[in-house]
mmCIF file of N, CA and C in Angstrom:
data_model
loop_
_atom_site.group_PDB
_atom_site.id
_atom_site.type_symbol
_atom_site.label_atom_id
_atom_site.label_comp_id
_atom_site.label_asym_id
_atom_site.label_seq_id
_atom_site.Cartn_x
_atom_site.Cartn_y
_atom_site.Cartn_z
ATOM 1 N N UNK J 22 14.838 -3.363 14.408
ATOM 2 C CA UNK J 22 13.660 -3.713 14.309
ATOM 3 C C UNK J 22 12.842 -3.126 13.448
ATOM 4 N N UNK J 23 12.336 -3.989 12.280
ATOM 5 C CA UNK J 23 11.798 -3.154 11.113
ATOM 6 C C UNK J 23 10.283 -2.751 11.857
ATOM 7 N N UNK J 24 9.868 -1.364 11.667
ATOM 8 C CA UNK J 24 8.604 -0.970 11.701
ATOM 9 C C UNK J 24 7.775 -0.390 10.789
ATOM 10 N N UNK J 25 6.418 -0.797 10.300
ATOM 11 C CA UNK J 25 5.893 0.251 9.416
ATOM 12 C C UNK J 25 4.716 0.511 10.194
ATOM 13 N N UNK J 26 4.197 1.913 9.973
ATOM 14 C CA UNK J 26 3.068 2.248 10.718
ATOM 15 C C UNK J 26 2.480 2.828 9.588
ATOM 16 N N UNK J 27 1.348 2.320 9.510
ATOM 17 C CA UNK J 27 0.042 3.143 8.420
ATOM 18 C C UNK J 27 -0.832 4.540 9.103
ATOM 19 N N UNK J 28 -1.349 5.067 8.367
ATOM 20 C CA UNK J 28 -2.321 6.129 8.737
ATOM 21 C C UNK J 28 -2.984 6.741 7.850
ATOM 22 N N UNK J 29 -4.204 7.351 7.928
ATOM 23 C CA UNK J 29 -4.838 7.964 6.654
ATOM 24 C C UNK J 29 -5.848 7.361 6.297
ATOM 25 N N UNK J 30 -6.034 6.267 6.737
ATOM 26 C CA UNK J 30 -7.616 5.299 6.360
ATOM 27 C C UNK J 30 -8.780 6.121 6.890
ATOM 28 N N UNK J 31 -9.831 5.710 6.509
ATOM 29 C CA UNK J 31 -11.033 6.274 6.961
ATOM 30 C C UNK J 31 -12.077 6.130 6.322
ATOM 31 N N UNK J 32 -13.308 6.544 6.468
ATOM 32 C CA UNK J 32 -14.857 6.329 5.772
ATOM 33 C C UNK J 32 -15.046 7.442 4.563
ATOM 34 N N UNK J 33 -15.154 7.020 3.410
ATOM 35 C CA UNK J 33 -15.504 7.824 2.388
ATOM 36 C C UNK J 33 -16.255 7.231 1.668
ATOM 37 N N UNK J 34 -16.955 8.145 0.889
ATOM 38 C CA UNK J 34 -18.187 7.654 -0.265
ATOM 39 C C UNK J 34 -17.455 7.421 -1.390
ATOM 40 N N UNK J 35 -18.402 6.740 -2.386
ATOM 41 C CA UNK J 35 -18.014 6.542 -3.408
ATOM 42 C C UNK J 35 -17.521 7.492 -4.331
ATOM 43 N N UNK J 36 -16.301 7.543 -5.274
ATOM 44 C CA UNK J 36 -15.912 8.901 -5.786
ATOM 45 C C UNK J 36 -14.868 9.538 -5.214
ATOM 46 N N UNK J 37 -14.564 9.351 -3.565
ATOM 47 C CA UNK J 37 -13.830 10.186 -2.906
ATOM 48 C C UNK J 37 -12.618 9.865 -3.089
ATOM 49 N N UNK J 38 -11.810 10.479 -2.236
ATOM 50 C CA UNK J 38 -10.068 10.402 -2.131
ATOM 51 C C UNK J 38 -9.845 10.095 -0.706
ATOM 52 N N UNK J 39 -8.647 9.401 -0.688
ATOM 53 C CA UNK J 39 -7.895 9.336 0.530
ATOM 54 C C UNK J 39 -6.354 9.344 0.237
ATOM 55 N N UNK J 40 -5.599 9.626 1.522
ATOM 56 C CA UNK J 40 -3.923 9.523 1.459
ATOM 57 C C UNK J 40 -3.734 8.937 2.286
ATOM 58 N N UNK J 41 -3.051 7.539 1.912
ATOM 59 C CA UNK J 41 -2.427 6.786 2.954
ATOM 60 C C UNK J 41 -0.898 7.024 3.321
ATOM 61 N N UNK J 42 -0.591 7.079 4.499
ATOM 62 C CA UNK J 42 1.087 7.100 4.799
ATOM 63 C C UNK J 42 1.452 5.997 5.482
ATOM 64 N N UNK J 43 2.766 5.870 5.338
ATOM 65 C CA UNK J 43 3.358 4.758 5.859
ATOM 66 C C UNK J 43 4.841 5.605 6.439
ATOM 67 N N UNK J 44 5.043 5.135 7.774
ATOM 68 C CA UNK J 44 6.373 5.672 8.300
ATOM 69 C C UNK J 44 6.924 4.370 8.678
ATOM 70 N N UNK J 45 8.103 4.307 8.360
ATOM 71 C CA UNK J 45 9.316 3.359 8.299
ATOM 72 C C UNK J 45 10.113 3.745 9.289
ATOM 73 N N UNK J 46 10.720 2.404 9.891
ATOM 74 C CA UNK J 46 12.008 2.877 10.759
ATOM 75 C C UNK J 46 12.587 1.464 11.111
ATOM 76 N N UNK J 47 13.707 1.520 11.318
ATOM 77 C CA UNK J 47 14.400 0.188 11.675
ATOM 78 C C UNK J 47 15.353 -0.064 10.734
ATOM 79 N N UNK J 48 15.307 0.402 9.410
ATOM 80 C CA UNK J 48 15.888 0.014 8.332
ATOM 81 C C UNK J 48 16.360 1.066 7.307
ATOM 82 N N UNK J 49 16.895 0.796 6.536
ATOM 83 C CA UNK J 49 17.465 1.855 5.500
ATOM 84 C C UNK J 49 16.417 1.936 4.505
ATOM 85 N N UNK J 50 15.286 2.536 4.785
ATOM 86 C CA UNK J 50 14.259 2.694 3.734
ATOM 87 C C UNK J 50 14.685 2.882 2.312
ATOM 88 N N UNK J 51 15.674 3.990 2.280
ATOM 89 C CA UNK J 51 16.076 4.218 0.622
ATOM 90 C C UNK J 51 16.235 3.252 0.312
ATOM 91 N N UNK J 52 16.687 1.882 0.596
ATOM 92 C CA UNK J 52 17.581 1.060 -0.335
ATOM 93 C C UNK J 52 16.764 -0.270 -0.407
ATOM 94 N N UNK J 53 15.243 -0.015 -0.321
ATOM 95 C CA UNK J 53 14.273 -0.927 -0.272
ATOM 96 C C UNK J 53 13.397 -0.699 -1.407
ATOM 97 N N UNK J 54 12.627 -1.850 -2.274
ATOM 98 C CA UNK J 54 11.529 -1.282 -2.813
ATOM 99 C C UNK J 54 10.235 -1.534 -1.817
ATOM 100 N N UNK J 55 9.354 -0.929 -1.712
ATOM 101 C CA UNK J 55 7.992 -0.935 -0.849
ATOM 102 C C UNK J 55 6.799 -1.375 -1.700
ATOM 103 N N UNK J 56 5.615 -1.180 -1.109
ATOM 104 C CA UNK J 56 4.530 -1.600 -1.871
ATOM 105 C C UNK J 56 3.469 -1.741 -0.721
ATOM 106 N N UNK J 57 2.207 -1.678 -1.117
ATOM 107 C CA UNK J 57 0.899 -1.747 -0.729
ATOM 108 C C UNK J 57 0.328 -2.877 -0.745
ATOM 109 N N UNK J 58 -0.407 -3.341 0.259
ATOM 110 C CA UNK J 58 -1.508 -4.757 -0.011
ATOM 111 C C UNK J 58 -2.499 -4.455 0.857
ATOM 112 N N UNK J 59 -3.653 -5.218 0.418
ATOM 113 C CA UNK J 59 -4.738 -4.622 1.223
ATOM 114 C C UNK J 59 -5.445 -5.977 1.425
ATOM 115 N N UNK J 60 -6.549 -6.429 2.246
ATOM 116 C CA UNK J 60 -7.512 -7.595 2.516
ATOM 117 C C UNK J 60 -8.858 -7.024 2.748
ATOM 118 N N UNK J 61 -9.651 -7.487 1.764
ATOM 119 C CA UNK J 61 -10.928 -7.075 2.228
ATOM 120 C C UNK J 61 -11.750 -8.086 3.308
ATOM 121 N N UNK J 62 -12.551 -7.803 3.828
ATOM 122 C CA UNK J 62 -13.475 -8.768 4.792
ATOM 123 C C UNK J 62 -13.722 -10.002 3.978
ATOM 124 N N UNK J 63 -13.232 -11.254 4.839
ATOM 125 C CA UNK J 63 -13.421 -12.746 4.116
ATOM 126 C C UNK J 63 -12.633 -13.134 2.893
ATOM 127 N N UNK J 64 -11.813 -12.094 2.417
ATOM 128 C CA UNK J 64 -10.825 -12.816 1.713
ATOM 129 C C UNK J 64 -9.504 -12.365 2.058
ATOM 130 N N UNK J 65 -8.365 -12.957 0.751
ATOM 131 C CA UNK J 65 -7.189 -12.905 1.004
ATOM 132 C C UNK J 65 -6.383 -11.886 0.837
ATOM 133 N N UNK J 66 -5.048 -11.890 1.111
ATOM 134 C CA UNK J 66 -4.364 -10.733 0.918
ATOM 135 C C UNK J 66 -4.341 -10.058 -0.806
ATOM 136 N N UNK J 67 -4.411 -9.223 -1.086
ATOM 137 C CA UNK J 67 -4.219 -8.715 -2.668
ATOM 138 C C UNK J 67 -2.993 -7.557 -2.762
ATOM 139 N N UNK J 68 -2.208 -7.831 -3.554
ATOM 140 C CA UNK J 68 -1.343 -6.811 -4.206
ATOM 141 C C UNK J 68 -1.987 -5.698 -4.467
ATOM 142 N N UNK J 69 -1.453 -4.628 -4.158
ATOM 143 C CA UNK J 69 -2.016 -3.253 -5.002
ATOM 144 C C UNK J 69 -0.985 -2.442 -5.758
ATOM 145 N N UNK J 70 0.243 -2.308 -4.813
ATOM 146 C CA UNK J 70 1.248 -1.571 -5.746
ATOM 147 C C UNK J 70 2.516 -1.608 -5.385
ATOM 148 N N UNK J 71 3.529 -1.630 -6.165
ATOM 149 C CA UNK J 71 4.921 -1.363 -5.540
ATOM 150 C C UNK J 71 5.763 -0.363 -6.262
ATOM 151 N N UNK J 72 6.858 0.285 -5.559
ATOM 152 C CA UNK J 72 7.676 0.923 -5.884
ATOM 153 C C UNK J 72 9.072 0.793 -5.706
ATOM 154 N N UNK J 73 9.943 0.878 -6.463
ATOM 155 C CA UNK J 73 11.014 0.520 -6.765
ATOM 156 C C UNK J 73 12.106 1.596 -5.516
ATOM 157 N N UNK J 74 13.136 1.532 -4.962
ATOM 158 C CA UNK J 74 13.949 2.063 -4.154
ATOM 159 C C UNK J 74 14.132 3.240 -4.088
ATOM 160 N N UNK J 75 14.144 3.964 -5.492
ATOM 161 C CA UNK J 75 14.186 5.440 -5.817
ATOM 162 C C UNK J 75 12.924 5.925 -6.135
ATOM 163 N N UNK J 76 11.979 5.239 -6.205
ATOM 164 C CA UNK J 76 10.594 5.925 -6.454
ATOM 165 C C UNK J 76 10.421 6.197 -7.935
ATOM 166 N N UNK J 77 11.538 5.718 -8.903
ATOM 167 C CA UNK J 77 11.475 5.869 -10.294
ATOM 168 C C UNK J 77 10.271 5.151 -10.883
ATOM 169 N N UNK J 78 10.464 3.721 -10.555
ATOM 170 C CA UNK J 78 9.816 2.723 -11.379
ATOM 171 C C UNK J 78 8.572 2.245 -10.054
ATOM 172 N N UNK J 79 7.079 2.309 -10.698
ATOM 173 C CA UNK J 79 5.730 1.855 -9.929
ATOM 174 C C UNK J 79 5.208 0.742 -10.934
ATOM 175 N N UNK J 80 4.348 0.063 -10.040
ATOM 176 C CA UNK J 80 3.801 -1.050 -10.756
ATOM 177 C C UNK J 80 2.128 -0.915 -9.941
ATOM 178 N N UNK J 81 1.030 -1.445 -10.491
ATOM 179 C CA UNK J 81 -0.203 -1.387 -9.875
ATOM 180 C C UNK J 81 -0.922 -2.603 -10.733
ATOM 181 N N UNK J 82 -1.827 -3.107 -9.306
ATOM 182 C CA UNK J 82 -2.826 -3.980 -10.046
ATOM 183 C C UNK J 82 -3.902 -3.631 -10.767
ATOM 184 N N UNK J 83 -4.270 -4.272 -11.784
ATOM 185 C CA UNK J 83 -5.157 -3.691 -13.015
ATOM 186 C C UNK J 83 -6.475 -2.824 -12.085
ATOM 187 N N UNK J 84 -6.975 -3.590 -10.914
ATOM 188 C CA UNK J 84 -8.229 -3.259 -10.435
ATOM 189 C C UNK J 84 -7.730 -1.455 -9.761
ATOM 190 N N UNK J 85 -6.754 -1.032 -9.684
ATOM 191 C CA UNK J 85 -6.677 0.230 -9.014
ATOM 192 C C UNK J 85 -6.070 0.981 -10.145
ATOM 193 N N UNK J 86 -5.425 0.554 -11.122
ATOM 194 C CA UNK J 86 -4.514 1.531 -12.042
ATOM 195 C C UNK J 86 -5.645 2.230 -12.567
ATOM 196 N N UNK J 87 -4.644 3.609 -12.529
ATOM 197 C CA UNK J 87 -5.334 4.877 -12.979
ATOM 198 C C UNK J 87 -6.094 5.673 -11.835
ATOM 199 N N UNK J 88 -6.305 5.001 -10.805
ATOM 200 C CA UNK J 88 -7.037 5.583 -9.809
ATOM 201 C C UNK J 88 -6.213 5.927 -8.318
ATOM 202 N N UNK J 89 -5.152 4.820 -8.239
ATOM 203 C CA UNK J 89 -4.034 4.732 -7.237
ATOM 204 C C UNK J 89 -3.123 5.341 -7.525
ATOM 205 N N UNK J 90 -2.103 6.098 -6.755
ATOM 206 C CA UNK J 90 -1.188 6.428 -6.846
ATOM 207 C C UNK J 90 -0.098 6.138 -5.636
ATOM 208 N N UNK J 91 1.088 5.519 -6.278
ATOM 209 C CA UNK J 91 2.117 5.159 -5.082
ATOM 210 C C UNK J 91 3.590 5.992 -5.009
ATOM 211 N N UNK J 92 3.923 6.432 -4.219
ATOM 212 C CA UNK J 92 5.334 7.285 -4.205
ATOM 213 C C UNK J 92 5.610 7.167 -2.565
ATOM 214 N N UNK J 93 6.964 7.950 -2.852
ATOM 215 C CA UNK J 93 7.573 7.922 -1.565
ATOM 216 C C UNK J 93 8.614 9.071 -1.534
ATOM 217 N N UNK J 94 8.860 9.446 -0.185
ATOM 218 C CA UNK J 94 9.739 10.493 0.620
ATOM 219 C C UNK J 94 11.199 10.103 1.368
ATOM 220 N N UNK J 95 12.098 9.424 0.503
ATOM 221 C CA UNK J 95 13.159 8.718 1.190
ATOM 222 C C UNK J 95 13.795 9.720 2.350
ATOM 223 N N UNK J 96 13.783 10.802 2.221
ATOM 224 C CA UNK J 96 13.956 12.074 3.349
ATOM 225 C C UNK J 96 13.532 11.948 4.374
ATOM 226 N N UNK J 97 12.361 11.351 4.359
ATOM 227 C CA UNK J 97 11.269 11.132 5.624
ATOM 228 C C UNK J 97 10.916 9.854 6.199
ATOM 229 N N UNK J 98 11.565 8.814 5.190
ATOM 230 C CA UNK J 98 11.251 7.702 5.404
ATOM 231 C C UNK J 98 9.811 7.164 5.514
ATOM 232 N N UNK J 99 9.070 7.745 4.577
ATOM 233 C CA UNK J 99 7.692 7.556 4.142
ATOM 234 C C UNK J 99 7.349 7.245 3.117
ATOM 235 N N UNK J 100 6.388 5.928 2.719
ATOM 236 C CA UNK J 100 5.838 5.715 1.847
ATOM 237 C C UNK J 100 4.232 6.119 1.883
ATOM 238 N N UNK J 101 3.696 6.423 0.779
ATOM 239 C CA UNK J 101 2.420 7.007 0.304
ATOM 240 C C UNK J 101 1.753 6.269 -0.422
ATOM 241 N N UNK J 102 0.108 6.572 -0.630
ATOM 242 C CA UNK J 102 -0.832 5.837 -1.237
ATOM 243 C C UNK J 102 -1.614 6.868 -1.472
ATOM 244 N N UNK J 103 -1.806 7.368 -2.733
ATOM 245 C CA UNK J 103 -2.682 8.370 -2.781
ATOM 246 C C UNK J 103 -4.100 7.501 -3.750
ATOM 247 N N UNK J 104 -5.434 7.507 -3.161
ATOM 248 C CA UNK J 104 -6.473 6.645 -3.528
ATOM 249 C C UNK J 104 -7.428 7.821 -3.856
ATOM 250 N N UNK J 105 -7.872 7.644 -5.558
ATOM 251 C CA UNK J 105 -8.703 8.703 -5.914
ATOM 252 C C UNK J 105 -10.096 7.550 -6.375
ATOM 253 N N UNK J 106 -10.992 8.385 -6.889
ATOM 254 C CA UNK J 106 -11.967 7.676 -7.431
ATOM 255 C C UNK J 106 -12.765 6.406 -6.550
ATOM 256 N N UNK J 107 -12.432 6.565 -5.293
ATOM 257 C CA UNK J 107 -12.728 4.946 -4.956
ATOM 258 C C UNK J 107 -14.324 4.622 -4.907
ATOM 259 N N UNK J 108 -14.127 3.319 -4.887
ATOM 260 C CA UNK J 108 -15.319 2.289 -5.014
ATOM 261 C C UNK J 108 -15.572 1.528 -4.026
ATOM 262 N N UNK J 109 -16.867 0.754 -3.847
ATOM 263 C CA UNK J 109 -17.077 0.283 -2.813
ATOM 264 C C UNK J 109 -15.916 -1.127 -2.624
ATOM 265 N N UNK J 110 -15.792 -1.517 -3.617
ATOM 266 C CA UNK J 110 -14.888 -2.666 -3.681
ATOM 267 C C UNK J 110 -13.334 -2.571 -3.198
ATOM 268 N N UNK J 111 -13.232 -0.968 -2.941
ATOM 269 C CA UNK J 111 -11.978 -0.808 -2.426
ATOM 270 C C UNK J 111 -11.873 -0.986 -0.835
ATOM 271 N N UNK J 112 -12.780 -1.044 -0.421
ATOM 272 C CA UNK J 112 -13.073 -1.589 1.112
ATOM 273 C C UNK J 112 -12.091 -2.292 1.596
ATOM 274 N N UNK J 113 -11.442 -2.107 2.503
ATOM 275 C CA UNK J 113 -10.024 -3.377 2.653
ATOM 276 C C UNK J 113 -9.395 -2.739 4.146
ATOM 277 N N UNK J 114 -8.448 -3.591 4.442
ATOM 278 C CA UNK J 114 -7.473 -3.114 5.569
ATOM 279 C C UNK J 114 -6.285 -2.899 4.323
ATOM 280 N N UNK J 115 -5.751 -1.782 4.749
ATOM 281 C CA UNK J 115 -4.779 -1.487 3.702
ATOM 282 C C UNK J 115 -3.248 -1.476 4.572
ATOM 283 N N UNK J 116 -2.198 -2.306 3.995
ATOM 284 C CA UNK J 116 -0.832 -2.664 4.553
ATOM 285 C C UNK J 116 0.398 -2.294 3.983
ATOM 286 N N UNK J 117 1.176 -1.173 4.407
ATOM 287 C CA UNK J 117 2.570 -1.090 3.921
ATOM 288 C C UNK J 117 3.294 -2.397 3.933
ATOM 289 N N UNK J 118 4.051 -2.799 3.221
ATOM 290 C CA UNK J 118 4.663 -3.922 3.123
ATOM 291 C C UNK J 118 6.271 -3.796 2.446
ATOM 292 N N UNK J 119 7.388 -4.613 3.056
ATOM 293 C CA UNK J 119 8.491 -4.799 2.175
ATOM 294 C C UNK J 119 8.813 -6.101 2.357
ATOM 295 N N UNK J 120 9.583 -6.462 1.476
ATOM 296 C CA UNK J 120 9.895 -7.858 0.794
ATOM 297 C C UNK J 120 9.004 -8.610 0.553
ATOM 298 N N UNK J 121 7.936 -7.996 -0.616
ATOM 299 C CA UNK J 121 6.796 -8.529 -1.316
ATOM 300 C C UNK J 121 7.531 -9.964 -1.873
ATOM 301 N N UNK J 122 6.703 -10.845 -1.526
ATOM 302 C CA UNK J 122 6.922 -12.223 -2.347
ATOM 303 C C UNK J 122 5.787 -12.628 -3.070
ATOM 304 N N UNK J 123 5.876 -12.978 -4.676
ATOM 305 C CA UNK J 123 4.651 -13.332 -5.146
ATOM 306 C C UNK J 123 4.774 -14.993 -5.702
ATOM 307 N N UNK J 124 3.809 -15.654 -5.187
ATOM 308 C CA UNK J 124 3.737 -17.207 -5.050
ATOM 309 C C UNK J 124 2.940 -17.304 -6.499
ATOM 310 N N UNK J 125 3.434 -18.500 -6.669
ATOM 311 C CA UNK J 125 2.999 -19.111 -8.302
ATOM 312 C C UNK J 125 1.546 -19.424 -8.087
ATOM 313 N N UNK J 126 0.939 -19.551 -6.989
ATOM 314 C CA UNK J 126 -0.511 -19.480 -6.929
ATOM 315 C C UNK J 126 -0.912 -18.096 -7.010
ATOM 316 N N UNK J 127 -0.657 -17.169 -6.946
ATOM 317 C CA UNK J 127 -1.184 -15.824 -7.366
ATOM 318 C C UNK J 127 -1.014 -14.946 -6.108
ATOM 319 N N UNK J 128 -0.937 -15.858 -5.019
ATOM 320 C CA UNK J 128 -0.921 -15.004 -3.619
ATOM 321 C C UNK J 128 0.377 -14.253 -3.340
ATOM 322 N N UNK J 129 0.066 -13.182 -2.628
ATOM 323 C CA UNK J 129 1.367 -12.328 -2.347
ATOM 324 C C UNK J 129 1.595 -12.550 -0.573
ATOM 325 N N UNK J 130 2.986 -12.405 -0.237
ATOM 326 C CA UNK J 130 3.492 -12.652 0.881
ATOM 327 C C UNK J 130 4.179 -11.644 1.259
ATOM 328 N N UNK J 131 4.036 -11.076 2.192
ATOM 329 C CA UNK J 131 4.983 -9.577 2.560
ATOM 330 C C UNK J 131 5.917 -10.211 3.453
ATOM 331 N N UNK J 132 7.336 -9.917 3.636
ATOM 332 C CA UNK J 132 8.279 -10.119 4.445
ATOM 333 C C UNK J 132 8.110 -9.419 5.973
ATOM 334 N N UNK J 133 7.508 -8.155 5.396
ATOM 335 C CA UNK J 133 7.334 -7.129 6.783
ATOM 336 C C UNK J 133 5.915 -6.301 6.317
ATOM 337 N N UNK J 134 5.154 -6.146 7.215
ATOM 338 C CA UNK J 134 4.060 -5.076 7.284
ATOM 339 C C UNK J 134 3.687 -4.663 8.227
ATOM 340 N N UNK J 135 2.812 -3.562 8.095
ATOM 341 C CA UNK J 135 2.467 -2.648 9.547
ATOM 342 C C UNK J 135 1.269 -3.401 9.870
ATOM 343 N N UNK J 136 0.377 -2.897 10.929
ATOM 344 C CA UNK J 136 -0.619 -3.175 11.435
ATOM 345 C C UNK J 136 -1.830 -2.805 10.667
ATOM 346 N N UNK J 137 -1.892 -1.853 9.632
ATOM 347 C CA UNK J 137 -2.735 -1.670 8.596
ATOM 348 C C UNK J 137 -3.666 -0.448 8.892
ATOM 349 N N UNK J 138 -4.032 0.172 8.022
ATOM 350 C CA UNK J 138 -5.153 1.355 8.164
ATOM 351 C C UNK J 138 -6.158 0.846 7.473
ATOM 352 N N UNK J 139 -7.654 1.131 8.099
ATOM 353 C CA UNK J 139 -8.880 0.646 7.518
ATOM 354 C C UNK J 139 -9.690 1.601 6.648
ATOM 355 N N UNK J 140 -9.762 1.199 5.131
ATOM 356 C CA UNK J 140 -10.413 2.064 4.381
ATOM 357 C C UNK J 140 -11.785 1.432 4.148
ATOM 358 N N UNK J 141 -13.063 2.295 4.224
ATOM 359 C CA UNK J 141 -14.254 1.844 4.124
ATOM 360 C C UNK J 141 -14.700 2.970 3.346
ATOM 361 N N UNK J 142 -15.239 2.069 2.049
ATOM 362 C CA UNK J 142 -15.888 3.177 0.940
ATOM 363 C C UNK J 142 -17.609 2.570 1.025
ATOM 364 N N UNK J 143 -18.263 3.684 1.344
ATOM 365 C CA UNK J 143 -19.952 3.344 1.445
ATOM 366 C C UNK J 143 -20.555 4.664 1.371
ATOM 367 N N UNK J 144 -21.780 4.550 0.945
ATOM 368 C CA UNK J 144 -22.859 5.462 0.648
ATOM 369 C C UNK J 144 -23.571 5.611 2.074
#
């Protein structure tokens, strides 16, 4: 059974930083590309970032490029997302995800995702 368990969210002021972690189990983590998606209150699921199975190639949404960094430790079966220079518009539930599918409508559908970790950026 695929399990993805996020942690590391919290309350932070604008300009602050957080590091999210995702512990994966139930599958061969090192064989899969992984990603992060987020959902702000009242909005749909938004793709944030993706990393290939080896950690060599990464991609980011324009809204987070230059501020967020995705990484992974395949020996620990763990995915990370470093969030820097946080803005109030980054407030959302963040989900670790596998098997992301991008629809022609622009939406993203994860094959698997965790329960999420809340990031709140506020003064």
